[in-house]
Short mmCIF file of C-alpha atoms and ligand atoms in Angstrom, two decimals:
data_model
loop_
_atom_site.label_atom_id
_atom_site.label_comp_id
_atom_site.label_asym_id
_atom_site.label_seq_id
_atom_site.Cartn_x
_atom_site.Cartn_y
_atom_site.Cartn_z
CA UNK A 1 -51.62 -11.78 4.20
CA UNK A 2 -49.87 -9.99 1.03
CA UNK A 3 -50.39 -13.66 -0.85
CA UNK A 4 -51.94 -11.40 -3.38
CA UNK A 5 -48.70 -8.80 -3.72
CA UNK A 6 -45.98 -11.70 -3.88
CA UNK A 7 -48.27 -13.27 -6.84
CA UNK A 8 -47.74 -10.03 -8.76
CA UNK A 9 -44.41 -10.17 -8.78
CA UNK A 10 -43.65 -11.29 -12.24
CA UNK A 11 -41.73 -14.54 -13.88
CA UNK A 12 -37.85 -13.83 -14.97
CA UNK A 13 -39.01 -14.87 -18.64
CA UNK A 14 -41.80 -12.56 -18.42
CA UNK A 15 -39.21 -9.22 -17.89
CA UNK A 16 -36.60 -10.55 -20.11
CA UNK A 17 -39.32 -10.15 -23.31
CA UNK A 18 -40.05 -7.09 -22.21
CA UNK A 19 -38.60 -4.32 -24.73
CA UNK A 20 -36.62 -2.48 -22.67
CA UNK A 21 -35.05 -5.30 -21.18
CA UNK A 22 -34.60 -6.82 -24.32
CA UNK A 23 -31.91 -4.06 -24.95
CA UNK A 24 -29.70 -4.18 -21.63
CA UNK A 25 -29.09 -8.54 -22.94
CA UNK A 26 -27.94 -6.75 -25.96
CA UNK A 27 -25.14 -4.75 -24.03
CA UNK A 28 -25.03 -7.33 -21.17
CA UNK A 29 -25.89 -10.83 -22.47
CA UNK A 30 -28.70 -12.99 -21.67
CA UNK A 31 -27.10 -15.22 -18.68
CA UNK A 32 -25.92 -11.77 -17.08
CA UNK A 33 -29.03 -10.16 -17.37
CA UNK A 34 -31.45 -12.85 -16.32
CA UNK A 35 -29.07 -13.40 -13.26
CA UNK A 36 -29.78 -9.65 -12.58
CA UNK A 37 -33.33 -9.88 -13.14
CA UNK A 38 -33.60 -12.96 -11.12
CA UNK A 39 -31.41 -11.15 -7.93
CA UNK A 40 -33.75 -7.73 -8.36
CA UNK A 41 -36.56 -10.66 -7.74
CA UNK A 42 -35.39 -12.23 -5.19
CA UNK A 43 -34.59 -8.77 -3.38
CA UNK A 44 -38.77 -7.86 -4.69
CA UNK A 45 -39.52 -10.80 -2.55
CA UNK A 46 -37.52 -10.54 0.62
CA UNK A 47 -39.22 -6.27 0.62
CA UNK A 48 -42.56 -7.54 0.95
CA UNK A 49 -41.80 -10.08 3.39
CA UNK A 50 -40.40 -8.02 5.36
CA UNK A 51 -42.97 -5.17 4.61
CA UNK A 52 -45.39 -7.63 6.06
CA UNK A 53 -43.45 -8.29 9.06
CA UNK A 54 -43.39 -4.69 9.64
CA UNK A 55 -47.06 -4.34 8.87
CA UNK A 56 -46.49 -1.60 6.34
CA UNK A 57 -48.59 -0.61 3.13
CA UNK A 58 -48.93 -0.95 -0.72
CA UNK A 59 -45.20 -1.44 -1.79
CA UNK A 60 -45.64 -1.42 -5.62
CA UNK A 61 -43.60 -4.75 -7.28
CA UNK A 62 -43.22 -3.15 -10.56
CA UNK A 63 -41.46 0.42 -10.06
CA UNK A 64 -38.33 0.83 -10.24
CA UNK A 65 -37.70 -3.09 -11.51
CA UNK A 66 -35.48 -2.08 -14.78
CA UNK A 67 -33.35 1.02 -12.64
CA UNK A 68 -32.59 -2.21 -9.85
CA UNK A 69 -31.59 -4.67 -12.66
CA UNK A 70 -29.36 -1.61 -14.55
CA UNK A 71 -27.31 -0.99 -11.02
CA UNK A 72 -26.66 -4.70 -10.47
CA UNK A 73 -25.33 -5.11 -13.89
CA UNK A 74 -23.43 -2.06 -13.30
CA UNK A 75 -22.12 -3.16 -9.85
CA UNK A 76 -21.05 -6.70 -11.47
CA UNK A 77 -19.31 -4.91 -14.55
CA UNK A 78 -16.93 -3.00 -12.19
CA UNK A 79 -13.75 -4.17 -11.03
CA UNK A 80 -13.50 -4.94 -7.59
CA UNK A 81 -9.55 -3.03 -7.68
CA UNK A 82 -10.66 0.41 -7.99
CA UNK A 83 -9.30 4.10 -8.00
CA UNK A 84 -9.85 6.03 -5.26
CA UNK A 85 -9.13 9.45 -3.82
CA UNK A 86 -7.41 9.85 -0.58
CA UNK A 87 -8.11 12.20 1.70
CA UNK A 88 -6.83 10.66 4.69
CA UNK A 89 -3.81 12.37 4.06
CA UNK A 90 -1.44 9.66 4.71
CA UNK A 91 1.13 9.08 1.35
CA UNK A 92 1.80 5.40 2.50
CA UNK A 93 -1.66 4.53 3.15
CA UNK A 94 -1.27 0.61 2.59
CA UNK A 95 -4.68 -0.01 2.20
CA UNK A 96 -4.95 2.50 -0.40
CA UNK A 97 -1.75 0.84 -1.90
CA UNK A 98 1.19 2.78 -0.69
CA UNK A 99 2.35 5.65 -2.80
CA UNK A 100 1.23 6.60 -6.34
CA UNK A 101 3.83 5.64 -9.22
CA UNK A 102 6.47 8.45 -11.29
CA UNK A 103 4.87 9.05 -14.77
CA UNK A 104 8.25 7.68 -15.71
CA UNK A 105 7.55 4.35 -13.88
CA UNK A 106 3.72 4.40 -15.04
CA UNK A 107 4.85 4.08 -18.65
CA UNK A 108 7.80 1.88 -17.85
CA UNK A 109 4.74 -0.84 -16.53
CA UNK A 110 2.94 0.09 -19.58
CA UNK A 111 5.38 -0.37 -21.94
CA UNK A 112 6.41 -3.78 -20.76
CA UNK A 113 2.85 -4.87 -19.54
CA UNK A 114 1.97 -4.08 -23.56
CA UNK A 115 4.23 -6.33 -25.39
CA UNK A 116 7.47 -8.06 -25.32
CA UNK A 117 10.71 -7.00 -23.59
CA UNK A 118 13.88 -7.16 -22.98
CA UNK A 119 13.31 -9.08 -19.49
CA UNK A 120 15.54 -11.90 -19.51
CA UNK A 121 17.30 -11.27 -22.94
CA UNK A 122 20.47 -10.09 -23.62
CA UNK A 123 20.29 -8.09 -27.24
CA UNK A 124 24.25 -8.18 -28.03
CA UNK A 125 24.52 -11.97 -27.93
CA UNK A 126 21.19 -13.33 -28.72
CA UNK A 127 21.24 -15.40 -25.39
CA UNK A 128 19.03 -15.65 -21.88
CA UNK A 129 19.80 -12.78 -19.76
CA UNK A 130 19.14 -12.22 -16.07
CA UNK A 131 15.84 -9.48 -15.10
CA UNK A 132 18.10 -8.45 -12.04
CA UNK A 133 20.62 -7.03 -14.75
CA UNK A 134 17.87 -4.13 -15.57
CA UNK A 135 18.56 -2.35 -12.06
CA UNK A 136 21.73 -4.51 -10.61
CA UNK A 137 23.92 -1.64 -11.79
CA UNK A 138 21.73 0.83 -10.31
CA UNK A 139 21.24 0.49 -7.43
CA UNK A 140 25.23 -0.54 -6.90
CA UNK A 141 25.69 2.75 -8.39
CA UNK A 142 23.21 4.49 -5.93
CA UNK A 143 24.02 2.76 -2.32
CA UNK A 144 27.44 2.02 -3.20
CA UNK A 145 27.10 -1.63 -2.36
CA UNK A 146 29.01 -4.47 -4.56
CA UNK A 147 25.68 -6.12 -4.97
CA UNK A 148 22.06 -6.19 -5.26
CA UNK A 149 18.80 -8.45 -6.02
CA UNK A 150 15.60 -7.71 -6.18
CA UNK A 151 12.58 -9.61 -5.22
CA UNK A 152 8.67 -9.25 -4.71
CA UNK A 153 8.58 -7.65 -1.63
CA UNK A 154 10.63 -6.89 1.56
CA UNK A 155 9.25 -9.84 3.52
CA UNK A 156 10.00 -11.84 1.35
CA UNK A 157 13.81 -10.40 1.29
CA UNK A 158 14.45 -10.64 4.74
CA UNK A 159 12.94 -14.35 4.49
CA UNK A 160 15.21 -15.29 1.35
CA UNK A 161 18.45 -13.37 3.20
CA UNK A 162 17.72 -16.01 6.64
CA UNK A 163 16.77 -19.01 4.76
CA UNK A 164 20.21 -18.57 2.48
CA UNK A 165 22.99 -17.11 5.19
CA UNK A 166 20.91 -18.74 8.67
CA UNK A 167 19.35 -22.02 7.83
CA UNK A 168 19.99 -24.12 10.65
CA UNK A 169 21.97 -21.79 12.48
CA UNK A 170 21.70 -18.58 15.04
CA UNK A 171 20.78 -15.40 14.53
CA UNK A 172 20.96 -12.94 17.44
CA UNK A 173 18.52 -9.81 17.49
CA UNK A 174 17.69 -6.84 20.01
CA UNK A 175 14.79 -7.45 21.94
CA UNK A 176 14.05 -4.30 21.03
CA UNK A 177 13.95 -5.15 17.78
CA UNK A 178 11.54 -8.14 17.66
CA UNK A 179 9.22 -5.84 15.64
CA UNK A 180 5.66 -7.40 14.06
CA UNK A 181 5.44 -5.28 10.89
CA UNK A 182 1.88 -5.69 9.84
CA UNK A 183 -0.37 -8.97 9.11
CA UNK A 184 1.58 -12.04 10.13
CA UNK A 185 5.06 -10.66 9.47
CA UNK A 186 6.82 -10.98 12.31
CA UNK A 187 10.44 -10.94 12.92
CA UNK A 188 10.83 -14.14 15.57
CA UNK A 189 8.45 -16.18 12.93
CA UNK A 190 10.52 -15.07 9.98
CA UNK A 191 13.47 -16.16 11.58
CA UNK A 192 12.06 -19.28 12.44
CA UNK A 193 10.63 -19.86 8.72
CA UNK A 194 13.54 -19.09 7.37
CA UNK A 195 14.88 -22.34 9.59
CA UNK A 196 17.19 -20.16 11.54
CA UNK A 197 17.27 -20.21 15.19
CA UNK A 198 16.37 -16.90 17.18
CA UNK A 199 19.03 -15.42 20.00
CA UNK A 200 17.31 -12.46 21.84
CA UNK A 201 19.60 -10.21 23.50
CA UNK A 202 19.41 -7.40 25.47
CA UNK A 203 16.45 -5.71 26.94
CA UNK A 204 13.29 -3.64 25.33
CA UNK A 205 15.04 -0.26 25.79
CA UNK A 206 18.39 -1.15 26.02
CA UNK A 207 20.77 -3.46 24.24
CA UNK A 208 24.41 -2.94 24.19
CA UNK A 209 27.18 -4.29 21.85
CA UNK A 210 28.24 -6.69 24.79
CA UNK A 211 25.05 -8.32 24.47
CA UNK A 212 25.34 -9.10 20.87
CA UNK A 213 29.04 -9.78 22.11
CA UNK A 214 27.88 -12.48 24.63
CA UNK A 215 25.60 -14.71 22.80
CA UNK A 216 28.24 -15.26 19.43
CA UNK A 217 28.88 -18.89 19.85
CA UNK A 218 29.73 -21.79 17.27
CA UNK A 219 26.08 -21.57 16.17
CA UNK A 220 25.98 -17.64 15.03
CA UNK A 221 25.03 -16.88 11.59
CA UNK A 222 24.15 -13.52 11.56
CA UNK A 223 23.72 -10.32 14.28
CA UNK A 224 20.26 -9.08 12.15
CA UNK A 225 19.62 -5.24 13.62
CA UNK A 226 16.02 -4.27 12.43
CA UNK A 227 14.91 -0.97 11.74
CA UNK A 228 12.01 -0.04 14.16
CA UNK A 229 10.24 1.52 11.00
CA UNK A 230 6.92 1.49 12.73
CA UNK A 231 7.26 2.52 16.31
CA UNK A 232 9.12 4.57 18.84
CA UNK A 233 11.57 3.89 21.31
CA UNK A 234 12.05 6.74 23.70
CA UNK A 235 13.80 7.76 26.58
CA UNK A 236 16.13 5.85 28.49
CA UNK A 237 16.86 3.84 25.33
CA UNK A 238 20.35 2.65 23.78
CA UNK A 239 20.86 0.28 21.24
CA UNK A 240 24.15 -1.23 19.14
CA UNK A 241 25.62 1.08 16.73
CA UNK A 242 25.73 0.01 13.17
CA UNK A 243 29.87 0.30 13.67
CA UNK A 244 29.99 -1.54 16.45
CA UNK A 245 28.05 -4.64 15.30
CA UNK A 246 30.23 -4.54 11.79
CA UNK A 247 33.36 -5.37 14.31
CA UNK A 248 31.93 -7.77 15.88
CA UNK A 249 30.59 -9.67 13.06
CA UNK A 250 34.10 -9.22 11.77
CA UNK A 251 36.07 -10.27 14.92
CA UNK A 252 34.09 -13.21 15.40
CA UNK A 253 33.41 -13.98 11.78
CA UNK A 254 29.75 -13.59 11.60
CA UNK A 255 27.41 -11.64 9.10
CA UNK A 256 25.68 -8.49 10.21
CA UNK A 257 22.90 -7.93 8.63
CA UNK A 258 19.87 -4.83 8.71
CA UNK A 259 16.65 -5.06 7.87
CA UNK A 260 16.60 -1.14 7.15
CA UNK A 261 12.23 -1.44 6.47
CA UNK A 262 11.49 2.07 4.88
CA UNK A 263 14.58 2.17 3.05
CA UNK A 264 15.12 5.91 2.16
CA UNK A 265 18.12 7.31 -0.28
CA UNK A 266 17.48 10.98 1.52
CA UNK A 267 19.01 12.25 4.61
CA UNK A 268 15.83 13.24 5.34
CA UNK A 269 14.01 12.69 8.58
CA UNK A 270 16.45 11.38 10.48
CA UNK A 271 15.76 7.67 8.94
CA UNK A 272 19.40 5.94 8.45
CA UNK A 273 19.57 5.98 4.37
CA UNK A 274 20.37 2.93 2.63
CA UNK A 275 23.59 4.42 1.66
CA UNK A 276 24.62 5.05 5.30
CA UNK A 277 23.69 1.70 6.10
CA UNK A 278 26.24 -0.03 3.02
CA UNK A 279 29.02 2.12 4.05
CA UNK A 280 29.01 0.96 7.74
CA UNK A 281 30.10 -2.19 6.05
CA UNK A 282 26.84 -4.14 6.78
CA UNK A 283 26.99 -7.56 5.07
CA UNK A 284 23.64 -7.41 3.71
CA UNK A 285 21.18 -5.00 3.94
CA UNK A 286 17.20 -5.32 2.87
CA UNK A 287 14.88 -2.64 2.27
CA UNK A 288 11.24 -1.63 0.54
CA UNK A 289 11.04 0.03 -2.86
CA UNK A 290 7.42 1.45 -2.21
CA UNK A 291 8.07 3.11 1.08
CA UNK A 292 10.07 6.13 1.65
CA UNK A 293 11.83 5.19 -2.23
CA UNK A 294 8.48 5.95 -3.49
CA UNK A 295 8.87 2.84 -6.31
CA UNK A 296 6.74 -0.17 -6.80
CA UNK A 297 6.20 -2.85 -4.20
CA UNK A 298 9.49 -5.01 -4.13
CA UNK A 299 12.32 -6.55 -2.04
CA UNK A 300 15.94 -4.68 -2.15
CA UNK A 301 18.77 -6.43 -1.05
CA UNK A 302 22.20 -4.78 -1.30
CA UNK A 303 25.58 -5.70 0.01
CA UNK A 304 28.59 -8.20 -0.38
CA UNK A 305 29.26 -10.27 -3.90
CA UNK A 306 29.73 -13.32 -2.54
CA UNK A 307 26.76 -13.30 -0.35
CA UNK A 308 24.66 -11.64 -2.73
CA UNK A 309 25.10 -14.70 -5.37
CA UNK A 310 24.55 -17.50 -2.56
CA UNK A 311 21.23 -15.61 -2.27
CA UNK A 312 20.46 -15.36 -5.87
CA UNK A 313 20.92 -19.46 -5.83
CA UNK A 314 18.42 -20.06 -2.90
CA UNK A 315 15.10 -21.86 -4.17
CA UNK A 316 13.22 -19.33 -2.78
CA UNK A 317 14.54 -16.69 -4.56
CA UNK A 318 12.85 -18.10 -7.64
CA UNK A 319 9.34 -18.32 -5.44
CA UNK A 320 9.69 -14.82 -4.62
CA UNK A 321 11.07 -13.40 -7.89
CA UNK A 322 10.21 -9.86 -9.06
CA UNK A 323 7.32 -9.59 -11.98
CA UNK A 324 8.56 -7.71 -15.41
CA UNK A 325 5.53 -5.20 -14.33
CA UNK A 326 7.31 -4.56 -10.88
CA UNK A 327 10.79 -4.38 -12.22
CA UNK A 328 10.15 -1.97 -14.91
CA UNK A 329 8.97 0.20 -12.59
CA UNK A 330 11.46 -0.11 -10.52
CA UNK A 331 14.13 0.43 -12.62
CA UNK A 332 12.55 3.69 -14.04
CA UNK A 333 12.11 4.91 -10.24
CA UNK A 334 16.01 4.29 -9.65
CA UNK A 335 16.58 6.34 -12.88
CA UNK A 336 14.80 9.63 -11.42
CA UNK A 337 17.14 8.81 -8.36
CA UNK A 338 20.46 7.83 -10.14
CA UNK A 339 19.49 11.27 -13.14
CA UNK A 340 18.66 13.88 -9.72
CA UNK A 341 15.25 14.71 -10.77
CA UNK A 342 13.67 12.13 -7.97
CA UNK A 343 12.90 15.33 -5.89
CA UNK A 344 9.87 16.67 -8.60
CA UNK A 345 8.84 13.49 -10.63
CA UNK A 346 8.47 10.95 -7.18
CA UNK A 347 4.91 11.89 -5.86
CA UNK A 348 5.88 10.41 -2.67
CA UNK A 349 8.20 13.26 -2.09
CA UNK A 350 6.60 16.02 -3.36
CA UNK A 351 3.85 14.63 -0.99
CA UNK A 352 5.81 14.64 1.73
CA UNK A 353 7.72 17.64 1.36
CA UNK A 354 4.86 19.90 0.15
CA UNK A 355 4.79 23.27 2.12
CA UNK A 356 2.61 24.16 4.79
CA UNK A 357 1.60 27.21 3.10
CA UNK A 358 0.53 25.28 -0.28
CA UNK A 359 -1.35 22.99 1.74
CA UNK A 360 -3.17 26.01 3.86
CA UNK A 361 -3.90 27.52 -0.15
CA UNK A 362 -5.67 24.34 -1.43
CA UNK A 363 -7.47 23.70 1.74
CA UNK A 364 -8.88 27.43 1.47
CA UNK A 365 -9.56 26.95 -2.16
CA UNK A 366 -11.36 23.85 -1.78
CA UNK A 367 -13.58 25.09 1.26
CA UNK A 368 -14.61 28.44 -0.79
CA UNK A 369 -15.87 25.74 -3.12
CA UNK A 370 -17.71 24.00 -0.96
CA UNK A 371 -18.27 26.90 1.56
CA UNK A 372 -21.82 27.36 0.51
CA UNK A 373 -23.79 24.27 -0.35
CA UNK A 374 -26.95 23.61 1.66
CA UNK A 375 -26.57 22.12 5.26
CA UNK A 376 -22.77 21.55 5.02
CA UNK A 377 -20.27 23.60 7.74
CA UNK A 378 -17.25 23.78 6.52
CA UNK A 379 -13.50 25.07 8.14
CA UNK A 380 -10.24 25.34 7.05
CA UNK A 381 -8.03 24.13 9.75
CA UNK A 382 -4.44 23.62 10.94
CA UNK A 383 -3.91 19.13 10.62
CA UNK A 384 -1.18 16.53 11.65
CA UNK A 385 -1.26 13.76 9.58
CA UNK A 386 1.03 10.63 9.41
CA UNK A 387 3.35 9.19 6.39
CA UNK A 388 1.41 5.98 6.94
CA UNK A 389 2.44 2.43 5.94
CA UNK A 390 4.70 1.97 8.84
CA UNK A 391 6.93 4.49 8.04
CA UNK A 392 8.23 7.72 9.86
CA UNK A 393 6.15 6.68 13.22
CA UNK A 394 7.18 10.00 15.18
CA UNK A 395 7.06 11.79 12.68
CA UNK A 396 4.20 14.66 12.19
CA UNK A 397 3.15 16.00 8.55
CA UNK A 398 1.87 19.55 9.34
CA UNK A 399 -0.45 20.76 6.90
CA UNK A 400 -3.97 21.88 6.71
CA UNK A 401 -7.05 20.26 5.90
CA UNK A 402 -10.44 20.36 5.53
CA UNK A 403 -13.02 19.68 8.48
CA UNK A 404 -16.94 19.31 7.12
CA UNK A 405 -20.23 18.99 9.63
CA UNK A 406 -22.89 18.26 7.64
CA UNK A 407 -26.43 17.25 8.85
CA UNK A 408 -26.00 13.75 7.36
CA UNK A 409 -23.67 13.28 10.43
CA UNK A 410 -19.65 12.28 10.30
CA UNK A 411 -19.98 8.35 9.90
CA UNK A 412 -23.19 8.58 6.87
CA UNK A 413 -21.23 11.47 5.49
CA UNK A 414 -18.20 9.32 5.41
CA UNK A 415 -20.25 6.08 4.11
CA UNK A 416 -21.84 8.00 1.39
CA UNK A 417 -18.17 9.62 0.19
CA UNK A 418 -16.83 5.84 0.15
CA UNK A 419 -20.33 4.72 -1.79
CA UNK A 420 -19.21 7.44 -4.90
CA UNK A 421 -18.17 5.36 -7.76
CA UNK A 422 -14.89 6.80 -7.39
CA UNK A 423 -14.87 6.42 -3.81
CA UNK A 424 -13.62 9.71 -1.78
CA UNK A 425 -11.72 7.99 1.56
CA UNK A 426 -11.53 10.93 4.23
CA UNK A 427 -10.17 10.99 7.98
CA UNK A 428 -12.60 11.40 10.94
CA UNK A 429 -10.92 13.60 13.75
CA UNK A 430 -12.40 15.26 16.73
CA UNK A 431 -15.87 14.79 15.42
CA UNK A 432 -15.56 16.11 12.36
CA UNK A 433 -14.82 14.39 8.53
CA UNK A 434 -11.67 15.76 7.44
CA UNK A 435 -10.62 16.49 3.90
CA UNK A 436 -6.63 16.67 3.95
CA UNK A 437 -5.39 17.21 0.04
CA UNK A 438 -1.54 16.58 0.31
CA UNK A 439 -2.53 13.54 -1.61
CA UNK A 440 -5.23 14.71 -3.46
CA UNK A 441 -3.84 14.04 -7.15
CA UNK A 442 -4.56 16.78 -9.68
CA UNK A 443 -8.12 16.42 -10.97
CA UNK A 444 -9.45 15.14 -8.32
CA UNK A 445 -10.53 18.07 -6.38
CA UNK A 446 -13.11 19.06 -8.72
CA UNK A 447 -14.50 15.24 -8.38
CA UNK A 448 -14.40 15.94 -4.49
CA UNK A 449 -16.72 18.90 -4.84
CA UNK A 450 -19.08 17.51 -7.29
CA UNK A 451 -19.11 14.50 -4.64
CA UNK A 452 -20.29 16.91 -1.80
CA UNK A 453 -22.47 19.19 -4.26
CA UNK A 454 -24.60 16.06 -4.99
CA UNK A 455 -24.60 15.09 -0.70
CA UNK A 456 -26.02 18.41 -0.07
CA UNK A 457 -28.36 18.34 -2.55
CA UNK A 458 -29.65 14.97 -1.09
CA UNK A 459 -29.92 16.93 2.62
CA UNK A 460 -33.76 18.55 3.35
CA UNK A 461 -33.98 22.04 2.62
C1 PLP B 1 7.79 -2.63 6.05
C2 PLP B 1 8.82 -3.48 6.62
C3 PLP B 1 8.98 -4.80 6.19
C4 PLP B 1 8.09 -5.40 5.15
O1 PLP B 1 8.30 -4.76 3.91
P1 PLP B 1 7.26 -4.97 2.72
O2 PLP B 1 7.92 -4.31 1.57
O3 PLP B 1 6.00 -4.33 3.15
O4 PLP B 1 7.12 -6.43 2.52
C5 PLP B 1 9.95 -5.57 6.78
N1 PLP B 1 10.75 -5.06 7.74
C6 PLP B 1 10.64 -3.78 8.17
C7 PLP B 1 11.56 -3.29 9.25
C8 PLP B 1 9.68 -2.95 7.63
O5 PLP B 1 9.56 -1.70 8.05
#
């Protein structure tokens, strides 16, 4: 029995007067510090236990006490929200938070996140203003709709649209289109929260305007098409055209409505822009500001005046109302759009549109850096990554990456990159851990190959 071992372990009052833990409760306070001291304890305890169980020798109580009770504090003191560096290679990662912000935006949030502002004031008259007013003229200005609100996030749009224009009412959609976006967003269940009725028409692969056509009765709303943002539908396919669903809405005086998802401004990868969408003469049309717009999380809606206002009345519109943080970013992203610079200053699209060849450059630059530490095999090779965030689904980012096999083995090599304290997130792919750096901010390379100096100098000679 180790009776004897878990007697040395010493009393929490005992290590507090000890001098050199006298100075961390100088930096750390006294109930922070004795709460360490206490957990490093407890920990002390469970080793030896379990050190018996194992029947294995001489652990010794005392080494190593202070470094234990210096990394708790440590781990405590840092935020739980932290930076890290993605490798994955995917701009929209949403775990990683979607895409990085525009300096422009960055010091738009700082600016108003610092002091006061003009949020809801209006400096000719003296009077309450309205925070839409800050990017209402925008983004008319941009999509060419009559209209626009903003709100927290495109969920929440699409639930504020059907809650204003459906309640109690029908609102037919593509069965094609019944599309679960991520988490518990899902369109049947929006519809139904937003106290709207849902009328499926149509098939999986194919749903014609005759459809739509058929199931208009007293009870229509809306004809809501969806944008399948995050999945494919191939082959024998065919779906409603924007056009033709505008007619009907019009012939049978109902509201057609798109849920456009992504919500790009560039006729770029065949995604329908937002401006496309207005001019078809959709009603109302909702999109994201941090997907393919490369903004801040939020909730566009464009279209119509009248309809626009009867949504800016809803209740709900207050629950899901856009923070001064969000909309000052926002605004600042729509001015790189609105001033033509969006192409350089949006990381999002230089991310996506970097070439191949700059891609293949890094990638070789990175692995001649890394090329030679101890144990590690490293290859420059050809990648296809993904936009990410449930955006672009078919479509493949060529570029070039770096693959790694180190002794430590692809999941502990992985592990210990997500254990830095600025973790490094990279992709495993066909047994290998891959470094991609399209969005690999500057900076951070050197941080990636101090990261992997330090790994290999952990691995056995
Ligand atoms: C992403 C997406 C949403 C949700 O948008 P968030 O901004 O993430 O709330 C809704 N509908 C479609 C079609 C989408 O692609």
């Amino acid at each position: 029995m180790n009776t004897q071992r878990l007697r040395e372990i010493p009393q929490v009052d005992e290590v507090l007067r000890r001098g050199e833990f006298a100075e961390l409760v100088a930096t750390y306070g006294r109930v922070g510090v004795r709460e360490a001291v206490q957990n490093a304890l407890e920990e002390m305890r469970g080793a030896i236990l379990a050190e018996e169980a194992a029947a294995l020798a001489t652990p010794q109580p005392h080494t190593g006490l202070l470094a234990r009770v210096q990394t708790i504090l440590g781990e405590k003191r840092q935020m739980s929200l932290r930076r890290v560096i993605n490798c994955t290679g995917l701009p929209l990662h949403t775990n990683l938070g979607r895409a990085p912000l525009a300096e422009e935006a960055i010091a738009a949030v700082v600016m108003a996140a610092k002091g006061y502002s003009t949020l809801e004031y209006e400096l000719d008259t003296g009077e309450r203003g309205s925070r839409q007013s800050h990017v209402r003229a925008l983004l008319c200005e941009l999509t060419g709709a009559e209209d626009a609100l903003v709100v927290n996030n495109n969920a929440g749009a699409v639930l504020l649209v059907l809650s204003a224009l459906a309640k109690e009412r029908e609102v037919v959609v593509s069965r094609g289109e019944l599309v679960e976006i991520g988490g518990a967003f899902r369109i049947p269940e929006v519809i139904l929260q937003g106290g709207a009725r849902l009328r499926e028409v149509g098939t999986t692969n194919k749903t014609y305007a005759r459809d739509y056509e058929r199931a208009i009765t007293e009870q229509t709303a809306a004809l809501l098409k969806v944008h399948t943002s995050n999945f494919l539908v191939t082959g024998f396919t065919a779906a409603a055209s924007r056009a033709e669903l505008v007619a009907l809405a019009k012939t049978h005086h109902v509201l057609a409505i798109e849920d456009l998802g992504s919500g790009t401004m560039l006729p770029l990868w065949g995604e329908p822009t937002v401006q496309e969408a207005v001019s078809s003469g959709l009603d109302v049309i909702t999109f994201s500001g941090d997907k393919l717009l490369g903004g801040p999380q939020a909730g566009i809606i464009v279209g119509k005046k009248h309809l626009i206002e009867l949504i800016a009345r809803h209740p709900l519109a207050r629950a899901l109302r856009i923070d001064k943080l969000t909309l000052a970013a926002l605004e600042a992203t729509l001015r790189l759009y609105r001033h033509g610079d969006y192409l350089e200053r949006v990381p999002l699209l230089s991310m996506l549109r970097m070439p191949v060849d700059e891609l293949r450059e890094k990638a070789e630059a990175l692995a001649a850096q890394i090329g030679n530490l101890r144990g590690m095999q490293v290859q420059v090779m050809a990648s296809s990554g993904q936009v990410g965030g449930g955006s672009l689904p078919g479509q493949e980012l060529l570029g070039w990456a770096v693959a790694i096999l180190s002794p430590l083995g692809c999941m502990e090599l992985l592990h210990k990159l997500r254990q830095r304290a600025v973790p490094i997130i990279a992709r495993l792919e066909k047994g290998r851990v891959l470094l991609d750096l399209r969005c690999v901010l500057p900076g951070e390379k050197e941080e990636i190959v101090e990261a992997l100096a330090s790994l290999a100098a952990e691995v056995p000679a």
